[in-house]
Short mmCIF file of C-alpha atoms in Angstrom, two decimals:
data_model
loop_
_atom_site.label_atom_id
_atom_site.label_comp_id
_atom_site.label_asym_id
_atom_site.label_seq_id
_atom_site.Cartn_x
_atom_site.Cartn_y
_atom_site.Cartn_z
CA UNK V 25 -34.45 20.14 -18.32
CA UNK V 26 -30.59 20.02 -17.13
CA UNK V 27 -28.45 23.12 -18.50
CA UNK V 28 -26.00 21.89 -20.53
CA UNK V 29 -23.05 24.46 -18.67
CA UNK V 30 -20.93 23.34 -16.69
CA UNK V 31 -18.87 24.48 -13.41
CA UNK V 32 -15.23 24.87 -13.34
CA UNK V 33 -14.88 21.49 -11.73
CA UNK V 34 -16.95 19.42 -13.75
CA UNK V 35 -15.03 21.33 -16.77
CA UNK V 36 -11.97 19.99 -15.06
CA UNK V 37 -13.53 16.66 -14.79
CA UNK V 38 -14.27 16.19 -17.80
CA UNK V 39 -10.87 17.40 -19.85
CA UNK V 40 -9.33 14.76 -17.11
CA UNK V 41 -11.11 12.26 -19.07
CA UNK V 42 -10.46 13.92 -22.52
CA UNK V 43 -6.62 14.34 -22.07
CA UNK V 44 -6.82 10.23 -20.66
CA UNK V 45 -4.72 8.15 -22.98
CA UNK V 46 -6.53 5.51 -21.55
CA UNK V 47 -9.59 6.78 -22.07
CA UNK V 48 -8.68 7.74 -25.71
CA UNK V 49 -8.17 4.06 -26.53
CA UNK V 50 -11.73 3.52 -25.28
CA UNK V 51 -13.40 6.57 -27.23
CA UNK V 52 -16.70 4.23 -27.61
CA UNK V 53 -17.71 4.61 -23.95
CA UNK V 54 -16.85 8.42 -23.98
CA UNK V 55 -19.59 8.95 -27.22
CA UNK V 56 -22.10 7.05 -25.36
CA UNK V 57 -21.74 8.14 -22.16
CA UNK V 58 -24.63 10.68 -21.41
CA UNK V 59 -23.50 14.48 -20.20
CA UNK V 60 -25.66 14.17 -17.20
CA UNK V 61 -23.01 11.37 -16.49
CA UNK V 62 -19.90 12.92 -17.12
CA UNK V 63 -21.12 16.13 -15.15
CA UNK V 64 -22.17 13.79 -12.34
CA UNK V 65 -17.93 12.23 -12.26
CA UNK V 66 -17.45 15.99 -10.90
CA UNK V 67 -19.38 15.82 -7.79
CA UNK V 68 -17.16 15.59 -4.92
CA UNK V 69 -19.59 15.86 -1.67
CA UNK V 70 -17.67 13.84 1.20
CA UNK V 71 -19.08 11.36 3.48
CA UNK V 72 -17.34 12.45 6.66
CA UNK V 73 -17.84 10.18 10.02
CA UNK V 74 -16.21 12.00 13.65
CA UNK V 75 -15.77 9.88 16.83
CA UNK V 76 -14.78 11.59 20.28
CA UNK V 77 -11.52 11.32 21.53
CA UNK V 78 -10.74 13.70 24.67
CA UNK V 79 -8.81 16.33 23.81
CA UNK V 80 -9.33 16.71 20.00
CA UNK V 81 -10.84 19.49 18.44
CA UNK V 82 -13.71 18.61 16.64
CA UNK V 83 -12.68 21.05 13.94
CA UNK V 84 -8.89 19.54 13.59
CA UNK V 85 -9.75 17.93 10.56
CA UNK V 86 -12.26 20.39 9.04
CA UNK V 87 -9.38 21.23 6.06
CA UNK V 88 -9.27 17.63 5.42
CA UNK V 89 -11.65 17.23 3.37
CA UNK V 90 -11.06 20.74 1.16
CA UNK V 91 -7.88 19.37 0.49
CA UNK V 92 -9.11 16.32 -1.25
CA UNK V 93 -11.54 17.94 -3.39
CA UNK V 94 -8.69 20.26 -4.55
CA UNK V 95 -6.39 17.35 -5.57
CA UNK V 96 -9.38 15.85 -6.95
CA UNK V 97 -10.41 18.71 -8.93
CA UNK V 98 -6.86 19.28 -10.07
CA UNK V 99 -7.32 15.47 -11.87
CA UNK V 100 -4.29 14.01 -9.33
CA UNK V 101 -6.83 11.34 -7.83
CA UNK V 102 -10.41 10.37 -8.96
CA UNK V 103 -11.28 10.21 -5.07
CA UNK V 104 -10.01 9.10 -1.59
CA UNK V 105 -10.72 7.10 1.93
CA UNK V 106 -8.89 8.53 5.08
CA UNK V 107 -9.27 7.14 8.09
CA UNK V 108 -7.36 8.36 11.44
CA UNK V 109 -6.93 7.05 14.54
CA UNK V 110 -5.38 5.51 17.62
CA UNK V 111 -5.31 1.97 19.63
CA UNK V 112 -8.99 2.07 20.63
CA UNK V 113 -10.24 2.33 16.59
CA UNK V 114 -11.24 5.16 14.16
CA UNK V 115 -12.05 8.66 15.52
CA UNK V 116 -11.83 10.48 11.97
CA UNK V 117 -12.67 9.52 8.72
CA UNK V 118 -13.81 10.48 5.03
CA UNK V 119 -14.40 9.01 1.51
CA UNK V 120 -15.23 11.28 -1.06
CA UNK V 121 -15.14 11.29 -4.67
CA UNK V 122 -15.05 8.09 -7.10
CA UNK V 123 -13.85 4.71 -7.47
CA UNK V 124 -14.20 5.14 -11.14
CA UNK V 125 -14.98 7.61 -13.09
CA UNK V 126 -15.20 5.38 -16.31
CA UNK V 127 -16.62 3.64 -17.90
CA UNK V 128 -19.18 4.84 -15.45
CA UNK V 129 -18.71 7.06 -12.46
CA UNK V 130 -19.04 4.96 -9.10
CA UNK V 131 -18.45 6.92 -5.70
CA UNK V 132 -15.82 5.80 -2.98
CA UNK V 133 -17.17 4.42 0.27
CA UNK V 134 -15.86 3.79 3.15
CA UNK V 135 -15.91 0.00 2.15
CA UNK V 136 -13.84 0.39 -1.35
CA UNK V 137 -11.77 -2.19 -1.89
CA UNK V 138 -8.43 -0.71 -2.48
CA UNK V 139 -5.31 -2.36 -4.54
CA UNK V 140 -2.59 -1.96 -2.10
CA UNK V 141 0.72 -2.09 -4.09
CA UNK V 142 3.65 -1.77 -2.40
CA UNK V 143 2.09 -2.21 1.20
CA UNK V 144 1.87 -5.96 0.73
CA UNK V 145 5.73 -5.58 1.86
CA UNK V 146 5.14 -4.56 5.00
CA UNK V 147 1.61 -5.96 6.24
CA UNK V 148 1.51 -9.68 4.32
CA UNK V 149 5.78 -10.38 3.42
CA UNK V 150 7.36 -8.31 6.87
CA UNK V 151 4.39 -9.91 9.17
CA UNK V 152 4.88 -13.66 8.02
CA UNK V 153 8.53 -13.44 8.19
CA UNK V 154 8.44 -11.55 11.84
CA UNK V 155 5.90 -14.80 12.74
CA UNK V 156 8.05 -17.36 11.57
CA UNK V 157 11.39 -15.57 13.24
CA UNK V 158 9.27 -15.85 16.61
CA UNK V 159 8.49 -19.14 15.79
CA UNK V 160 11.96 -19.61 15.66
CA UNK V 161 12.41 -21.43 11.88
CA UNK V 162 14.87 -18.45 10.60
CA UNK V 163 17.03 -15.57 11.96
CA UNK V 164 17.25 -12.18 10.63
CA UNK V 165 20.77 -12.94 10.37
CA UNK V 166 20.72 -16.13 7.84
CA UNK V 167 21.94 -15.90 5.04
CA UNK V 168 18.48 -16.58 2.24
CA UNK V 169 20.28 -18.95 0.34
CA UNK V 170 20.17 -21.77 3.80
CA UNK V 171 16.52 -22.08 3.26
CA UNK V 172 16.84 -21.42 -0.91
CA UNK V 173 19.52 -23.50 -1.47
CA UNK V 174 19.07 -22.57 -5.47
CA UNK V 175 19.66 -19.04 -3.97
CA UNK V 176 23.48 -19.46 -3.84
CA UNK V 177 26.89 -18.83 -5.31
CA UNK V 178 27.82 -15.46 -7.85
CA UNK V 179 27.47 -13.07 -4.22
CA UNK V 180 24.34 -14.55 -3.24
CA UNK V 181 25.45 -16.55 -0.34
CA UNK V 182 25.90 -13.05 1.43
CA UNK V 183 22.49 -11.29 1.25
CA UNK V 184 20.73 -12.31 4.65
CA UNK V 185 17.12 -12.17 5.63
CA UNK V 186 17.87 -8.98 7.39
CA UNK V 187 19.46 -7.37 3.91
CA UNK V 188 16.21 -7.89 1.97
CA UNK V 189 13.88 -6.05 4.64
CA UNK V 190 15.31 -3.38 4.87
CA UNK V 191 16.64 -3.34 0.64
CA UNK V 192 20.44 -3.43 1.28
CA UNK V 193 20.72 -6.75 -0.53
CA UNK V 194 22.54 -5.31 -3.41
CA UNK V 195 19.82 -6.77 -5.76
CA UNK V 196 18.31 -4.62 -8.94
CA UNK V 197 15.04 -2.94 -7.64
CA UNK V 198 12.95 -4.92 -10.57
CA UNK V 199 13.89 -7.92 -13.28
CA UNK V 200 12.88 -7.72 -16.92
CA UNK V 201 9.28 -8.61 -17.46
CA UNK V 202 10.34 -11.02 -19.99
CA UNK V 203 11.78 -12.63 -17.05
CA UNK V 204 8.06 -13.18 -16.14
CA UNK V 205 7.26 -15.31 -19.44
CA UNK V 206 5.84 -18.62 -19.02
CA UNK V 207 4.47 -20.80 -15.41
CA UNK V 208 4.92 -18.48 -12.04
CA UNK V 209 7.34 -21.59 -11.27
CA UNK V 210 9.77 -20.44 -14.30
CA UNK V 211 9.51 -16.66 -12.93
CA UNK V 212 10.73 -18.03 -9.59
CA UNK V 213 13.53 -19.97 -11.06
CA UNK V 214 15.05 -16.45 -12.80
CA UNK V 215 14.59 -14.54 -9.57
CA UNK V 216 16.86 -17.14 -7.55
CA UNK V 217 19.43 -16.35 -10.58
CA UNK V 218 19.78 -13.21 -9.70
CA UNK V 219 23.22 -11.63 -8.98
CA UNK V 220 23.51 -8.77 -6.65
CA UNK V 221 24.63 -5.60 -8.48
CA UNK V 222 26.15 -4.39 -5.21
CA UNK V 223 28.10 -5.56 -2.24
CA UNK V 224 24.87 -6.83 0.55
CA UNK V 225 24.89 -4.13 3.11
CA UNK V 226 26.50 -1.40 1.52
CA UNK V 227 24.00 0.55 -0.22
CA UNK V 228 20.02 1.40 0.15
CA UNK V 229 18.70 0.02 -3.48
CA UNK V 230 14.35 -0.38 -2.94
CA UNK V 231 13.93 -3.73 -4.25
CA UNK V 232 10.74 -5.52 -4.93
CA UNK V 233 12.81 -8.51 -6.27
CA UNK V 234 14.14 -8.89 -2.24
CA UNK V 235 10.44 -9.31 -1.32
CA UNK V 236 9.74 -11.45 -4.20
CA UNK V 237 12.42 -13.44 -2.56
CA UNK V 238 10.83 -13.13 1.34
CA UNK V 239 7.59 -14.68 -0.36
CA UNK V 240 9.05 -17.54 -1.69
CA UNK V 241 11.39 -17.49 1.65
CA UNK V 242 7.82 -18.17 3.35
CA UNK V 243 7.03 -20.78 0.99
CA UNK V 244 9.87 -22.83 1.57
CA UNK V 245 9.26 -22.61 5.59
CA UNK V 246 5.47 -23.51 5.55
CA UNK V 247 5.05 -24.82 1.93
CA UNK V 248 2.25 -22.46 1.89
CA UNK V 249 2.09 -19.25 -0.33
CA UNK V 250 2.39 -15.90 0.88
CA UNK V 251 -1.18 -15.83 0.47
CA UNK V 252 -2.41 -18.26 2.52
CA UNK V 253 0.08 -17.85 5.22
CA UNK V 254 -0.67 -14.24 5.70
CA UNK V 255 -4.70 -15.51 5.42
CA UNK V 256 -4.69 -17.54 7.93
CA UNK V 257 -1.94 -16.21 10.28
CA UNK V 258 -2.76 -12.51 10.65
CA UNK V 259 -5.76 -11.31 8.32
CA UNK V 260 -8.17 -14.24 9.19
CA UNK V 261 -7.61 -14.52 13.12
CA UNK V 262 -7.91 -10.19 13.31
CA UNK V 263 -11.12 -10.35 11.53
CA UNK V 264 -9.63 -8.92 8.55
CA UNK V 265 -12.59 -9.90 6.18
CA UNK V 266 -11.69 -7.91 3.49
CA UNK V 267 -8.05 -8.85 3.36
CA UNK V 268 -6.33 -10.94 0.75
CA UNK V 269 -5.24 -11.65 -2.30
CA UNK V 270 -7.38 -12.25 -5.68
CA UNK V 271 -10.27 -10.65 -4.25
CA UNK V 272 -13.40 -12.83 -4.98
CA UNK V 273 -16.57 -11.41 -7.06
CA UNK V 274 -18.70 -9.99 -4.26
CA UNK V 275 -15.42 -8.05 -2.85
CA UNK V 276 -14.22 -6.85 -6.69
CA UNK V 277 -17.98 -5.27 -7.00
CA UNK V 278 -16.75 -2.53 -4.58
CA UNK V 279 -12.90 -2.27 -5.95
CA UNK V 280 -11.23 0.79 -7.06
CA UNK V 281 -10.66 1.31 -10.56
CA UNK V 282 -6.84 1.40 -11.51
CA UNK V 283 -5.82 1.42 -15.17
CA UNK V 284 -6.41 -0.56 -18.11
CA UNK V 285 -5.17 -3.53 -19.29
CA UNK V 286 -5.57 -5.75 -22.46
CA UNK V 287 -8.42 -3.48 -23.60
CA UNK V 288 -10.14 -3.74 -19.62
CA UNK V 289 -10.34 -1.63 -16.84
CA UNK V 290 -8.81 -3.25 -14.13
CA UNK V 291 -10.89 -3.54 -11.17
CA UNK V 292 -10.13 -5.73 -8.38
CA UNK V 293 -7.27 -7.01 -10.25
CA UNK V 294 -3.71 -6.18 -9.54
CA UNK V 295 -2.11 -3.56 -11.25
CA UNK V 296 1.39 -4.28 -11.07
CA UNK V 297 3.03 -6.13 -13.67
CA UNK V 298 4.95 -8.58 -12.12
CA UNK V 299 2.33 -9.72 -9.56
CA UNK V 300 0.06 -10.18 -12.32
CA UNK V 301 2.23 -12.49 -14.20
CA UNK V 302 2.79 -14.52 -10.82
CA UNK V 303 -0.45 -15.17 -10.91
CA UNK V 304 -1.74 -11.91 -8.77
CA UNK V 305 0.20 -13.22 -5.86
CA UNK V 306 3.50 -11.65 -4.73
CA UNK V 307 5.56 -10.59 -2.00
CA UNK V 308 5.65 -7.03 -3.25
CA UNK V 309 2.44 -6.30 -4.42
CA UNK V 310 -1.24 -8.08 -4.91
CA UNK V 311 -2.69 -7.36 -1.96
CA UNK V 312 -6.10 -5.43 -1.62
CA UNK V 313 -7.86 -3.97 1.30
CA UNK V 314 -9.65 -1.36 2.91
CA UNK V 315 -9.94 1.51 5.37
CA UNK V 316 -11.42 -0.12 7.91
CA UNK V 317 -9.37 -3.52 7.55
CA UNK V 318 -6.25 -1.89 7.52
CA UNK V 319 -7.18 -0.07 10.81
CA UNK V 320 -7.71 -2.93 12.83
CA UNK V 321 -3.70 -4.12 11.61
CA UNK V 322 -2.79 -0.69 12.51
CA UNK V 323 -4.21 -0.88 16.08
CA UNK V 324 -2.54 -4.21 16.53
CA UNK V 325 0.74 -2.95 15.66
CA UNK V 326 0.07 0.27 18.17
CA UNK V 327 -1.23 -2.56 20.63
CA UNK V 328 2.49 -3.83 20.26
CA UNK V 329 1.02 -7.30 18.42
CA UNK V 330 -2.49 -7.97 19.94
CA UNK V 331 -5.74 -6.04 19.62
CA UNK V 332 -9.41 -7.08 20.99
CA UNK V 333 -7.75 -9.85 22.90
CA UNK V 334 -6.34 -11.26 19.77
CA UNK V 335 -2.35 -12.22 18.95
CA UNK V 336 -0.49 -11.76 16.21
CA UNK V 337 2.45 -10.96 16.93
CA UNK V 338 4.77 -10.81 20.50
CA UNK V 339 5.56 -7.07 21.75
CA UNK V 340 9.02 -7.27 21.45
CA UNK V 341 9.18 -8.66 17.79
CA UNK V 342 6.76 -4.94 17.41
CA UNK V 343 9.48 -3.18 19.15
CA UNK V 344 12.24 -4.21 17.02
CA UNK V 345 9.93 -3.44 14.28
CA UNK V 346 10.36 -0.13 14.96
CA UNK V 347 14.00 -0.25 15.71
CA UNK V 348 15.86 2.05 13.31
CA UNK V 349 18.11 0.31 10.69
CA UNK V 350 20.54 2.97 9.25
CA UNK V 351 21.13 2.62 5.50
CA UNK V 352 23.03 4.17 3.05
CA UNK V 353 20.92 5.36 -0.44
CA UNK V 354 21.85 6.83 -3.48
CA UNK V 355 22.61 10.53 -2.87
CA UNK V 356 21.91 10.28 1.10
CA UNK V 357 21.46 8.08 4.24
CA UNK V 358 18.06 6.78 5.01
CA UNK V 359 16.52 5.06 8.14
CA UNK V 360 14.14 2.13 7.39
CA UNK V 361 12.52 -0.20 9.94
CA UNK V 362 12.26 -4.00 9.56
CA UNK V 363 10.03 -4.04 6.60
CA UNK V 364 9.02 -0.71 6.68
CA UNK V 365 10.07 2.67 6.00
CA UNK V 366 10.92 5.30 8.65
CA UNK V 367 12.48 8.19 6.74
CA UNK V 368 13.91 7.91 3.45
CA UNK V 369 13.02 9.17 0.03
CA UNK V 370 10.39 6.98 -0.05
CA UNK V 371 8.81 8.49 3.07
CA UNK V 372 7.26 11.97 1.63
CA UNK V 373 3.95 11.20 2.25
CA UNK V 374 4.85 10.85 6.46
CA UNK V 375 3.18 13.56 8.41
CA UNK V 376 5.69 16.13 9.43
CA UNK V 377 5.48 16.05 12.82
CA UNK V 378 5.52 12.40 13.35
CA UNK V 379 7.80 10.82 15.95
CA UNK V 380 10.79 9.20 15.54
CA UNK V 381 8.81 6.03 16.30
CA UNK V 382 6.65 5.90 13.41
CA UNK V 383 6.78 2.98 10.82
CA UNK V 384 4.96 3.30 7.14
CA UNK V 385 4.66 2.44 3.73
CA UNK V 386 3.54 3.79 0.41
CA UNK V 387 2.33 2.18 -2.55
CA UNK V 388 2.49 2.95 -6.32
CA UNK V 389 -1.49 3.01 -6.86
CA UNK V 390 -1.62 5.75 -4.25
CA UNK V 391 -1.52 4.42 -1.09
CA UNK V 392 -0.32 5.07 1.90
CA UNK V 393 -0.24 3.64 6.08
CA UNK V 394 1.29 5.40 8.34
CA UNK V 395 1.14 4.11 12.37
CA UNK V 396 2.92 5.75 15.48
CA UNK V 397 3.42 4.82 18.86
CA UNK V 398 4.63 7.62 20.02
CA UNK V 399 1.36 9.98 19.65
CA UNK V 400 -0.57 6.45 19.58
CA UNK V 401 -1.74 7.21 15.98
CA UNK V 402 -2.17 6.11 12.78
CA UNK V 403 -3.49 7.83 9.49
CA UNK V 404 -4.39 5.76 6.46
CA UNK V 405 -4.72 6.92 2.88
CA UNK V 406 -6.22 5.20 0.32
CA UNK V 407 -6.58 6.43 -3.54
CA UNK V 408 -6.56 5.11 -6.73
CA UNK V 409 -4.49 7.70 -8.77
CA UNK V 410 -4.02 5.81 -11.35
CA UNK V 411 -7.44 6.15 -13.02
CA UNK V 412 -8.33 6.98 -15.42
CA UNK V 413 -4.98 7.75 -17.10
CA UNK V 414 -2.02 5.40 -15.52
CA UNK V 415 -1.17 8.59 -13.77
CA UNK V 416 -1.64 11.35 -10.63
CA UNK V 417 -0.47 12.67 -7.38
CA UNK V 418 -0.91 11.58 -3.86
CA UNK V 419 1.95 11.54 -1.75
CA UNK V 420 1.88 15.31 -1.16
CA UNK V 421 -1.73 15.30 -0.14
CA UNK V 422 -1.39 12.14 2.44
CA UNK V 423 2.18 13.97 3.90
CA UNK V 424 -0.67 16.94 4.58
CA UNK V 425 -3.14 15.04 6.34
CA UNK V 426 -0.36 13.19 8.13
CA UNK V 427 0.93 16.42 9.57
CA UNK V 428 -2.59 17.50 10.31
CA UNK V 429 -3.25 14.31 11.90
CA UNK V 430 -0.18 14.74 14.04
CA UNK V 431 -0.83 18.04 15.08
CA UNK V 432 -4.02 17.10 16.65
CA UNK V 433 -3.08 14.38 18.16
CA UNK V 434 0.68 15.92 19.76
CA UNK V 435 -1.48 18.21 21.62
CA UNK V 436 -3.04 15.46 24.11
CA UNK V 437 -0.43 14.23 27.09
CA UNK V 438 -0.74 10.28 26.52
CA UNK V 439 -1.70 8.61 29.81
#
């Protein structure tokens, strides 16, 4: 017969789910849910996988996974994937914890499908404008509204390409929702109306309006969506099977749990608000993923465009890529790179010791990517903070294993 105590974490665990406002509005499932169950949400036993790589301690990354039962514990995130490692694949990784913890605890894998946020700037928007600059069909330098022609007059005419990478266009950082009413077509129409609120190039302003704007930039070039661009350009030739947009049913049966949503728990379906209204497909946001998928992007990028004789992308498009753009934010200066961040405010979750060379991204569900050529590694974080009660901590924890990551790795002389 099971004892009906419980240990400190499971305790935890389970006022987690008590304190959930989520969860309150779904008390049904909490009644029926058996103890065993709930008791069960609190086990936290990792699944850890180490590859060789000369000159690594083995033990490097033994705190790694202490520290993610701690955050978990502490109710910041229901469970995590890590994976670490350098242009020849994955030498460290570790999923522990749970994908959801209602209305049913499911544990993470190495496979969870993960809803990426704010990273769909960087590796579906950034990537299919780099390809069509190489291509030669725009220049950093153009001004959006000579492929948007509705994209023009009121200060528009000013904000380049260039402007909305790196979020110096001057535009507001997000448009009413009730600008999201009605056909994704509509939605479009009120984001070309947009005035900047100040003058393009002046100020640092994070903006998923300008990468609204950079999808339907890549609409107008290839009259594809972002979607299918980024599908068939980079995700689909890399082998990136687990890559996209809308995840289909056999991929959203191993999705992360985020929060809830017309009485639902959404799983496998984009959490932010204005993606969702576009029909799950955005520049911004809507893309999902994994550990392993986003490794084989990072090792291209660290292969400076090409990985397992494939190309994506021409080494010195990568290079500039990394370039540092110097912009001016709110209360100090900030250095972004083309489509991704470099250090800024947004940046906390970058490993301390990182090189100057490092490019990454965070995104509001609790994700993070983080690639450097300089120590030829990259560390990936993947969470779902926002179950089971629209809120948690990450960015903390994934600035930790960064630095960890880092450390290891600064101690080898690259060849």
């Amino acid at each position: 017969m099971m004892s009906a105590s419980l240990s400190s974490p499971q305790l935890k665990a389970l006022v987690t789910f008590l304190e959930s406002t989520s969860v309150r509005s779904l008390t049904l499932t909490i009644l029926t849910t058996p103890w065993f169950i709930i008791a069960a949400a609190a086990a936290v036993e990792p699944a850890v996988r180490v590859n060789h790589r000369p000159g690594i301690d083995r033990t490097a990354f033994d705190s790694i996974p202490g520290l993610i039962r701690k955050s978990i514990e502490e109710g910041k995130i229901p469970g995590a994937v890590v994976a670490i490692g350098d242009s020849d694949g994955v030498f460290y990784s570790v999923a522990m914890g749970h994908r959801q913890t209602l209305p049913e605890p499911l544990p993470v894998r190495f496979d969870t499908l993960f809803d990426l946020a704010s990273l769909t700037k960087p590796i579906a928007t950034a990537t299919a404008i780099h390809l069509l600059r190489e291509r030669g069909e725009i220049d950093l330098e153009d001004p959006l509204s000579l492929h948007l022609p509705a994209f023009a007059g009121e200060g528009r005419d000013q904000i380049t390409i260039r402007h909305l990478l790196v979020h110096t266009s001057g535009l507001t950082p997000d448009n009413a929702l009730s600008d999201y009413a009605g056909e994704p077509a509509r939605s479009i129409a009120n984001l070309l109306r947009l005035r900047p609120r100040d003058r393009p190039g002046t100020r640092f302003r994070y903006s998923d309006v300008g990468f609204m704007l950079l999808a339907e930039l890549v609409r107008a070039k290839t009259h594809q969506p972002i979607d299918i661009f980024a599908a068939e350009t980079c995700f689909a030739p890399l082998g990136m099977t687990d890559t996209g947009y809308l995840p289909p049913p056999e991929l959203r049966r191993r999705a992360a749990a985020t929060g809830t949503r017309e009485s639902r728990w959404m799983v496998g379906e984009v959490h932010d608000p204005r993606a969702y209204r576009l029909g799950g497909v955005a520049g911004h946001a809507g893309l999902f993923s994994t550990a392993g998928d986003l490794a084989i992007f990072a090792r291209m990028i660290l292969g400076r465009g090409s990985v397992d004789g494939i190309t994506v992308l021409q080494p010195p498009t990568v290079e500039e890529m990394f370039s540092p753009q110097s912009v001016r934010g709110e209360s100090s200066d900030a250095i972004r790179g083309l489509g991704w961040d470099k250090r800024s405010a947004y940046s906390s979750n970058r490993g301390a010791t990182m090189t100057d060379q490092a490019i990454g991204h965070s995104g509001f569900t609790g994700t993070s990517i983080w690639i450097d050529p300089g120590l030829d590694l990259f560390v990936i974080f993947l969470s779902n903070r926002l179950h089971p009660k629209e809120k948690g901590e990450y960015l903390p924890l994934a600035g930790k294993i960064g630095t960890i990551a880092a450390d290891a790795v600064a101690q080898i002389p690259l060849e």
